[in-house]
Amino acid sequence: MSESIQQAAIVTGGSRGIGRAICIALADAGINVVINYAGNAAVAEETAQECKNRGVSAITVLADISTEQGCSDLFDAAIKEFGRIDILVNNAGITRDNLMMRLSEEDFDAVINTNLKGAFLCAKKAARIMMKQRYGRIISISSVVGVRGNAGQANYAASKAGLIGMTKSLAKELGSRNVTVNAVAPGFIDTDMTRVLPDSVKEGILAQIPMGNFGKPQDIASAVCYLASQQAGYITGQVLCVDGGMAM
């Protein structure tokens, strides 16, 4: 792809936490950003402003990516604004933790629908656009839990492991069209989600991390930016664990 073309990226769940860090890192790389969010418009607009402060264009799109209509709304808005989509980051994710014996069907479905089905719907729409462009990067945010499992998170682990399988399959389908498909598997990252954990739980987690500390959202964003870059053009179907060694 020509270096003179300004790229555009969609980041699902891009308003806060890891998603916010990814949006800002992409903006730092000169990439226009479409920030998808599910609820808090004010936070999404703050993230968009941070991106704009870096000299790129950024829009926010309220859309439920677990539905076909929500995905259509998101991609229609992106194409209307930028005319192309070069990068898709499937970052949107939720948790509904419980032990298997207490896990409701509703909570299982909710996690699978957002984390896995949503990524499928977005990847399907992105693939059609990228195949015509003969260029694209699809990056899904999996998890160390999808690699090694975790008690009390059967639904979340299943969704994140499913992302890995989907990544490898889609990489084989799209490779001939110059579209790479990869996954990043974060370990325990210092976000709102992990800060609410009891100290005893945090200590148990830290004991499993060879580097002895939680990662930062920027650590994940850096990995995503590399996989989204032209320098990573011969990397596809891979899972990059960014976890301080936890998955070893």
PDB file of N, CA, C and O in Angstrom, residues 14-17 20 35 37 39-49 60:
ATOM      1  N   GLY A  14     -13.511   1.031  22.128  1.00  0.00           N
ATOM      2  CA  GLY A  14     -12.321   1.873  22.089  1.00  0.00           C
ATOM      3  C   GLY A  14     -12.315   3.064  23.026  1.00  0.00           C
ATOM      4  O   GLY A  14     -11.382   3.868  22.977  1.00  0.00           O
ATOM      5  N   SER A  15     -13.309   3.209  23.881  1.00  0.00           N
ATOM      6  CA  SER A  15     -13.415   4.449  24.651  1.00  0.00           C
ATOM      7  C   SER A  15     -12.546   4.481  25.903  1.00  0.00           C
ATOM      8  O   SER A  15     -12.147   5.550  26.359  1.00  0.00           O
ATOM      9  N   ARG A  16     -12.242   3.314  26.483  1.00  0.00           N
ATOM     10  CA  ARG A  16     -11.480   3.337  27.735  1.00  0.00           C
ATOM     11  C   ARG A  16     -10.596   2.105  27.859  1.00  0.00           C
ATOM     12  O   ARG A  16     -10.667   1.188  27.056  1.00  0.00           O
ATOM     13  N   GLY A  17      -9.753   2.112  28.888  1.00  0.00           N
ATOM     14  CA  GLY A  17      -8.893   0.976  29.152  1.00  0.00           C
ATOM     15  C   GLY A  17      -7.950   0.664  28.014  1.00  0.00           C
ATOM     16  O   GLY A  17      -7.331   1.558  27.424  1.00  0.00           O
ATOM     17  N   ARG A  20      -8.869   2.406  24.635  1.00  0.00           N
ATOM     18  CA  ARG A  20      -8.454   3.813  24.588  1.00  0.00           C
ATOM     19  C   ARG A  20      -6.965   3.927  24.264  1.00  0.00           C
ATOM     20  O   ARG A  20      -6.559   4.737  23.409  1.00  0.00           O
ATOM     21  N   ILE A  35     -13.878   5.198  16.804  1.00  0.00           N
ATOM     22  CA  ILE A  35     -13.955   4.692  18.178  1.00  0.00           C
ATOM     23  C   ILE A  35     -15.365   4.177  18.437  1.00  0.00           C
ATOM     24  O   ILE A  35     -16.315   4.953  18.570  1.00  0.00           O
ATOM     25  N   TYR A  37     -18.157   2.485  20.821  1.00  0.00           N
ATOM     26  CA  TYR A  37     -18.410   2.365  22.257  1.00  0.00           C
ATOM     27  C   TYR A  37     -19.832   1.872  22.481  1.00  0.00           C
ATOM     28  O   TYR A  37     -20.671   1.933  21.579  1.00  0.00           O
ATOM     29  N   GLY A  39     -21.664   2.577  25.670  1.00  0.00           N
ATOM     30  CA  GLY A  39     -22.492   3.288  26.630  1.00  0.00           C
ATOM     31  C   GLY A  39     -22.121   4.724  26.915  1.00  0.00           C
ATOM     32  O   GLY A  39     -22.933   5.624  26.745  1.00  0.00           O
ATOM     33  N   ASN A  40     -20.900   4.963  27.354  1.00  0.00           N
ATOM     34  CA  ASN A  40     -20.518   6.274  27.879  1.00  0.00           C
ATOM     35  C   ASN A  40     -20.006   7.193  26.769  1.00  0.00           C
ATOM     36  O   ASN A  40     -18.836   7.146  26.384  1.00  0.00           O
ATOM     37  N   ALA A  41     -20.892   8.048  26.279  1.00  0.00           N
ATOM     38  CA  ALA A  41     -20.533   8.929  25.159  1.00  0.00           C
ATOM     39  C   ALA A  41     -19.467   9.941  25.556  1.00  0.00           C
ATOM     40  O   ALA A  41     -18.582  10.268  24.759  1.00  0.00           O
ATOM     41  N   ALA A  42     -19.532  10.442  26.775  1.00  0.00           N
ATOM     42  CA  ALA A  42     -18.579  11.461  27.215  1.00  0.00           C
ATOM     43  C   ALA A  42     -17.158  10.917  27.222  1.00  0.00           C
ATOM     44  O   ALA A  42     -16.211  11.593  26.785  1.00  0.00           O
ATOM     45  N   VAL A  43     -16.987   9.701  27.713  1.00  0.00           N
ATOM     46  CA  VAL A  43     -15.661   9.077  27.754  1.00  0.00           C
ATOM     47  C   VAL A  43     -15.159   8.821  26.338  1.00  0.00           C
ATOM     48  O   VAL A  43     -13.980   9.030  26.029  1.00  0.00           O
ATOM     49  N   ALA A  44     -16.062   8.373  25.451  1.00  0.00           N
ATOM     50  CA  ALA A  44     -15.680   8.137  24.055  1.00  0.00           C
ATOM     51  C   ALA A  44     -15.216   9.431  23.394  1.00  0.00           C
ATOM     52  O   ALA A  44     -14.224   9.448  22.645  1.00  0.00           O
ATOM     53  N   GLU A  45     -15.910  10.518  23.662  1.00  0.00           N
ATOM     54  CA  GLU A  45     -15.542  11.804  23.066  1.00  0.00           C
ATOM     55  C   GLU A  45     -14.200  12.296  23.612  1.00  0.00           C
ATOM     56  O   GLU A  45     -13.421  12.919  22.886  1.00  0.00           O
ATOM     57  N   GLU A  46     -13.923  12.007  24.884  1.00  0.00           N
ATOM     58  CA  GLU A  46     -12.617  12.366  25.453  1.00  0.00           C
ATOM     59  C   GLU A  46     -11.496  11.631  24.722  1.00  0.00           C
ATOM     60  O   GLU A  46     -10.451  12.205  24.418  1.00  0.00           O
ATOM     61  N   THR A  47     -11.718  10.352  24.456  1.00  0.00           N
ATOM     62  CA  THR A  47     -10.721   9.568  23.728  1.00  0.00           C
ATOM     63  C   THR A  47     -10.545  10.111  22.313  1.00  0.00           C
ATOM     64  O   THR A  47      -9.423  10.228  21.806  1.00  0.00           O
ATOM     65  N   ALA A  48     -11.655  10.452  21.670  1.00  0.00           N
ATOM     66  CA  ALA A  48     -11.585  11.020  20.316  1.00  0.00           C
ATOM     67  C   ALA A  48     -10.790  12.317  20.314  1.00  0.00           C
ATOM     68  O   ALA A  48      -9.986  12.563  19.405  1.00  0.00           O
ATOM     69  N   GLN A  49     -11.000  13.139  21.331  1.00  0.00           N
ATOM     70  CA  GLN A  49     -10.269  14.403  21.400  1.00  0.00           C
ATOM     71  C   GLN A  49      -8.772  14.173  21.580  1.00  0.00           C
ATOM     72  O   GLN A  49      -7.948  14.880  20.994  1.00  0.00           O
ATOM     73  N   THR A  60     -16.630   9.002  16.906  1.00  0.00           N
ATOM     74  CA  THR A  60     -17.169   8.008  17.831  1.00  0.00           C
ATOM     75  C   THR A  60     -18.457   7.444  17.250  1.00  0.00           C
ATOM     76  O   THR A  60     -19.231   8.167  16.616  1.00  0.00           O
TER      77      THR A  60
END
